[in-house]
CSV table of C-alpha atoms in Angstrom, one decimal:
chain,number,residue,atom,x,y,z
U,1036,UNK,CA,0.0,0.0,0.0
U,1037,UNK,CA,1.0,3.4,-0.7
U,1038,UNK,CA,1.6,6.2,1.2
U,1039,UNK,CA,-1.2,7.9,-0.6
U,1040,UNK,CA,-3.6,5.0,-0.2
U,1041,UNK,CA,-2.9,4.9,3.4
U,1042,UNK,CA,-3.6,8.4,3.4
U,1043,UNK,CA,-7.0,7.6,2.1
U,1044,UNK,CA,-8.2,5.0,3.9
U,1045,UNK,CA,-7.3,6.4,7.4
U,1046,UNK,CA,-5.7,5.4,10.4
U,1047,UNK,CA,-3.2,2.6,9.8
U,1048,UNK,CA,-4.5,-1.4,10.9
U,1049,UNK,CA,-2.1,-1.4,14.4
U,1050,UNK,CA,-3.5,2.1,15.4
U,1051,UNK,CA,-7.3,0.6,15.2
U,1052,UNK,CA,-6.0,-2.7,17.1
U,1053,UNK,CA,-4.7,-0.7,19.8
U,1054,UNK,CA,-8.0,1.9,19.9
U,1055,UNK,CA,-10.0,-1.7,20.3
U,1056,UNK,CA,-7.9,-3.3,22.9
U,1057,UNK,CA,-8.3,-0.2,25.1
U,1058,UNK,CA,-12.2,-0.2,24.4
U,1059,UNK,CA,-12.5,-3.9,25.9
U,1060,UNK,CA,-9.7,-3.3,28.6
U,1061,UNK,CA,-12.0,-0.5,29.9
U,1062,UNK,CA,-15.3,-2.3,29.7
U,1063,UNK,CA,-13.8,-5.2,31.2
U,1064,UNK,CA,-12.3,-2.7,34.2
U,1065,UNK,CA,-15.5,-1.2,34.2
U,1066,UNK,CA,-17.8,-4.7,34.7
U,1067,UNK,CA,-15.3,-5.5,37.2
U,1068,UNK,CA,-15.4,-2.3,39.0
U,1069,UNK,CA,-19.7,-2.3,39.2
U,1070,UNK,CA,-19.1,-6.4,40.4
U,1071,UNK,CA,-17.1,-4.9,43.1
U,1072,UNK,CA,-19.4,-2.2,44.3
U,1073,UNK,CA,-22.3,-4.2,44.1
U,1074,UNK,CA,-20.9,-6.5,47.0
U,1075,UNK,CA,-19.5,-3.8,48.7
U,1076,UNK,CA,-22.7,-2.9,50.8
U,1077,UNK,CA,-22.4,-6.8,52.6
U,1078,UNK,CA,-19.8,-7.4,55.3
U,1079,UNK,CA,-19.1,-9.0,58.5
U,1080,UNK,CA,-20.5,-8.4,61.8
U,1081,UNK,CA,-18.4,-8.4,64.6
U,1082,UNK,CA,-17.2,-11.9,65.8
U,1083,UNK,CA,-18.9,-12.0,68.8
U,1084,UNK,CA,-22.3,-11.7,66.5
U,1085,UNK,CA,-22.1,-14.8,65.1
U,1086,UNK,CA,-23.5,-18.6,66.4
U,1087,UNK,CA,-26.8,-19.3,67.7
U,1088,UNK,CA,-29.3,-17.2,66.7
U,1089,UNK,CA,-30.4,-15.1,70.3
U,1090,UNK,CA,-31.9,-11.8,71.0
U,1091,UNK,CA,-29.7,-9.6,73.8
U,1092,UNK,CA,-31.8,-8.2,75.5
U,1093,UNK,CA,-32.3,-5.0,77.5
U,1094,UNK,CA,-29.8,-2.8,75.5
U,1095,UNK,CA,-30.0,0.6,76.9
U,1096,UNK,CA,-29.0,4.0,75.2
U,1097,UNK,CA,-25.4,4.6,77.0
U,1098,UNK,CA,-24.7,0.8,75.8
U,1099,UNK,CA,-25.9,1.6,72.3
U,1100,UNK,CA,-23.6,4.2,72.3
U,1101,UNK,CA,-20.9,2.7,73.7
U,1102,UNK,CA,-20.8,0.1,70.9
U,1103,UNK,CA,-21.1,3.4,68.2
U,1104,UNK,CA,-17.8,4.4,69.8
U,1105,UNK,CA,-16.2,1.5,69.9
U,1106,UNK,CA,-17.1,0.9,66.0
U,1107,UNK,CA,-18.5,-2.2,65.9
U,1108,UNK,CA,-20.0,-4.0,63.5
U,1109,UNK,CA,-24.1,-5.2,65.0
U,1110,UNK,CA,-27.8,-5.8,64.4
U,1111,UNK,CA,-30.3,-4.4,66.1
U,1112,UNK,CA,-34.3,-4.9,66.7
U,1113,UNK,CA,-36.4,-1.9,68.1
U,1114,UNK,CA,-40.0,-2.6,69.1
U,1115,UNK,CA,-42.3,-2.3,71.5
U,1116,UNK,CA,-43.3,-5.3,73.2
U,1117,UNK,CA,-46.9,-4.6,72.5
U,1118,UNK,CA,-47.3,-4.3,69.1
U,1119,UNK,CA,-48.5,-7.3,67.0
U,1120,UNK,CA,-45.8,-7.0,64.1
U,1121,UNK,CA,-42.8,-6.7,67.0
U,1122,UNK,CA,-44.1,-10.2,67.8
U,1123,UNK,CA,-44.0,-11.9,64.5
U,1124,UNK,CA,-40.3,-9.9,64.0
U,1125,UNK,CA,-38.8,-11.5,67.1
U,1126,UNK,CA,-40.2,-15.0,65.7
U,1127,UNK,CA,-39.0,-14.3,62.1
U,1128,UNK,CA,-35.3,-13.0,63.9
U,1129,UNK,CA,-35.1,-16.4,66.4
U,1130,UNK,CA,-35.5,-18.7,63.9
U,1131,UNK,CA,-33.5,-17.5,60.9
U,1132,UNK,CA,-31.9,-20.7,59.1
U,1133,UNK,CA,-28.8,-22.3,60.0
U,1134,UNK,CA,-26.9,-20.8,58.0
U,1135,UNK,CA,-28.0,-17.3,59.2
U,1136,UNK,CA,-27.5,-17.8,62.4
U,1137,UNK,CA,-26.1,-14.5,64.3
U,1138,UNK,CA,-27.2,-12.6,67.9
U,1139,UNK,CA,-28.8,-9.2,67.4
U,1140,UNK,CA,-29.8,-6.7,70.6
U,1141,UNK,CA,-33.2,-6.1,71.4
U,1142,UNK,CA,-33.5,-2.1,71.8
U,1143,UNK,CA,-36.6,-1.0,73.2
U,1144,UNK,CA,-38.3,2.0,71.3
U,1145,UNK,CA,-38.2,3.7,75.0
U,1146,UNK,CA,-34.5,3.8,74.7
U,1147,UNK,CA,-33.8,3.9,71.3
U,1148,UNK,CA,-35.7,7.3,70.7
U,1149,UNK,CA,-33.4,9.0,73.3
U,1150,UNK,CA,-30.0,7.3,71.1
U,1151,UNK,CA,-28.2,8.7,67.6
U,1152,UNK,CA,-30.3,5.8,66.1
U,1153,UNK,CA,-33.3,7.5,66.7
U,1154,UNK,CA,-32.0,10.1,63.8
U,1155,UNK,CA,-32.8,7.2,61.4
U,1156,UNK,CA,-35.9,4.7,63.1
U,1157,UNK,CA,-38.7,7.0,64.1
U,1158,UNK,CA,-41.0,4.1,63.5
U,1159,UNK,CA,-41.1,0.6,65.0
U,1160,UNK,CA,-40.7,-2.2,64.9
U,1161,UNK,CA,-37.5,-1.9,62.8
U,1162,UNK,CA,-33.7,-3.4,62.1
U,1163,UNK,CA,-31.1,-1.3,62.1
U,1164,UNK,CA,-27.7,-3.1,60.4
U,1165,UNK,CA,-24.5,-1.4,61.8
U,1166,UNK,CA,-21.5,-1.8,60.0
U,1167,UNK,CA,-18.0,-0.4,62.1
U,1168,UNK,CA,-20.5,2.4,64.3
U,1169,UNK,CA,-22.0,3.8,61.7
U,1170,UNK,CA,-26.0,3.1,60.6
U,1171,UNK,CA,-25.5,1.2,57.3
U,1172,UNK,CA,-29.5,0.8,56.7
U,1173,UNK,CA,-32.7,0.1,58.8
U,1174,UNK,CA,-35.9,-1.0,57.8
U,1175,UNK,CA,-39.0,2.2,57.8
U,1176,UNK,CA,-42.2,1.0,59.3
U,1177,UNK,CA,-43.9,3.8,57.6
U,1178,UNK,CA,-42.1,3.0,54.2
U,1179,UNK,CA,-44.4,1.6,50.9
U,1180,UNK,CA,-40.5,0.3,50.1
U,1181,UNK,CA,-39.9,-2.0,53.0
U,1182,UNK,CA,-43.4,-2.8,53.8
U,1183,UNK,CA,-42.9,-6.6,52.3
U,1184,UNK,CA,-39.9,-7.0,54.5
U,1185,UNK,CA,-42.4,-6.9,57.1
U,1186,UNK,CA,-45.0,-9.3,55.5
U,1187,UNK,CA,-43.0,-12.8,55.5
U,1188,UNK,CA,-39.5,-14.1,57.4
U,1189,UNK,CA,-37.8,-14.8,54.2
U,1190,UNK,CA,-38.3,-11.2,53.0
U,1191,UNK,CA,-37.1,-10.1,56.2
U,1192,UNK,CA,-33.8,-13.3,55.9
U,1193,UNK,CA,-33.7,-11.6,52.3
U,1194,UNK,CA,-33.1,-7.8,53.6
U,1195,UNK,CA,-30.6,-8.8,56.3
U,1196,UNK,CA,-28.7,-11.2,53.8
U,1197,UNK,CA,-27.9,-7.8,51.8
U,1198,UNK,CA,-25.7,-6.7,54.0
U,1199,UNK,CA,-24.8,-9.1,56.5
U,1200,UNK,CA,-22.7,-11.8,55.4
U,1201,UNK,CA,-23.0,-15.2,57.3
């Protein structure tokens, strides 16, 4: 080919390979980078969560806290021990499947609404997922989007399993 017919036809062959090798190394980097963040949002609880499940009861605001400062990584229930959907919750929470097994604190509204966490749960019965001190989600009792997370204990196992990893 000439010089003149290269000239006409555009970029030489090697220039386009190298213009479509960096097109698919940057999709690929991109897919990979989306996989990543996708599983970012699930992570460990702290050790001391995990075995049986059981319900620690009779967390109080200053403990709440205390685990906030101390950044750790926790699930917690608030309710009110006489409302109807607090029941079913507890039931749904004590007998996750084996291979969910993990202890979560029972934090009565009572205390809760004088904590930080009350900034996020205003509405009970709710789970609040903790993630190194900081409130990584919660479920909204007065929310149209979590209401089916109330309605069944696998929607509920379903809504903890996106962040918690067991």
């Amino acid at each position: 080919m000439t010089k003149e017919q290269q000239e006409k036809s555009g970029a030489p062959k090697w220039f386009k390979l190298i213009i479509l090798a960096a097109l698919i190394i940057a999709v690929v980097i991109v897919v990979i980078a989306l996989n990543l963040s996708s599983n970012s949002a699930q992570f460990r609880l702290s050790d001391e969560y995990y075995g049986a499940s059981e319900m620690l009861t009779g967390l109080t605001k200053d403990e709440y806290e205390s685990l906030i400062a101390q950044k750790k990584s926790f699930a917690v229930m608030v309710d009110k021990p006489a409302c109807v959907t607090t029941t079913q919750m507890r039931e749904w929470m004590a007998n996750f499947p084996d291979d969910m097994q993990f202890k979560y604190y029972q934090f009565m509204w009572s205390e809760e609404k004088e904590s930080s966490l009350h900034e996020y749960v205003t509405f009970v019965p709710s789970v609040a997922i903790i993630r190194e001190g900081k409130v990584m989600a919660w479920l909204r009792a007065d929310s149209d989007e979590d209401v089916e997370y109330f309605n069944s204990a696998e929607a509920l196992q379903s809504w903890v399993a996106k962040y918690v990893t067991f």
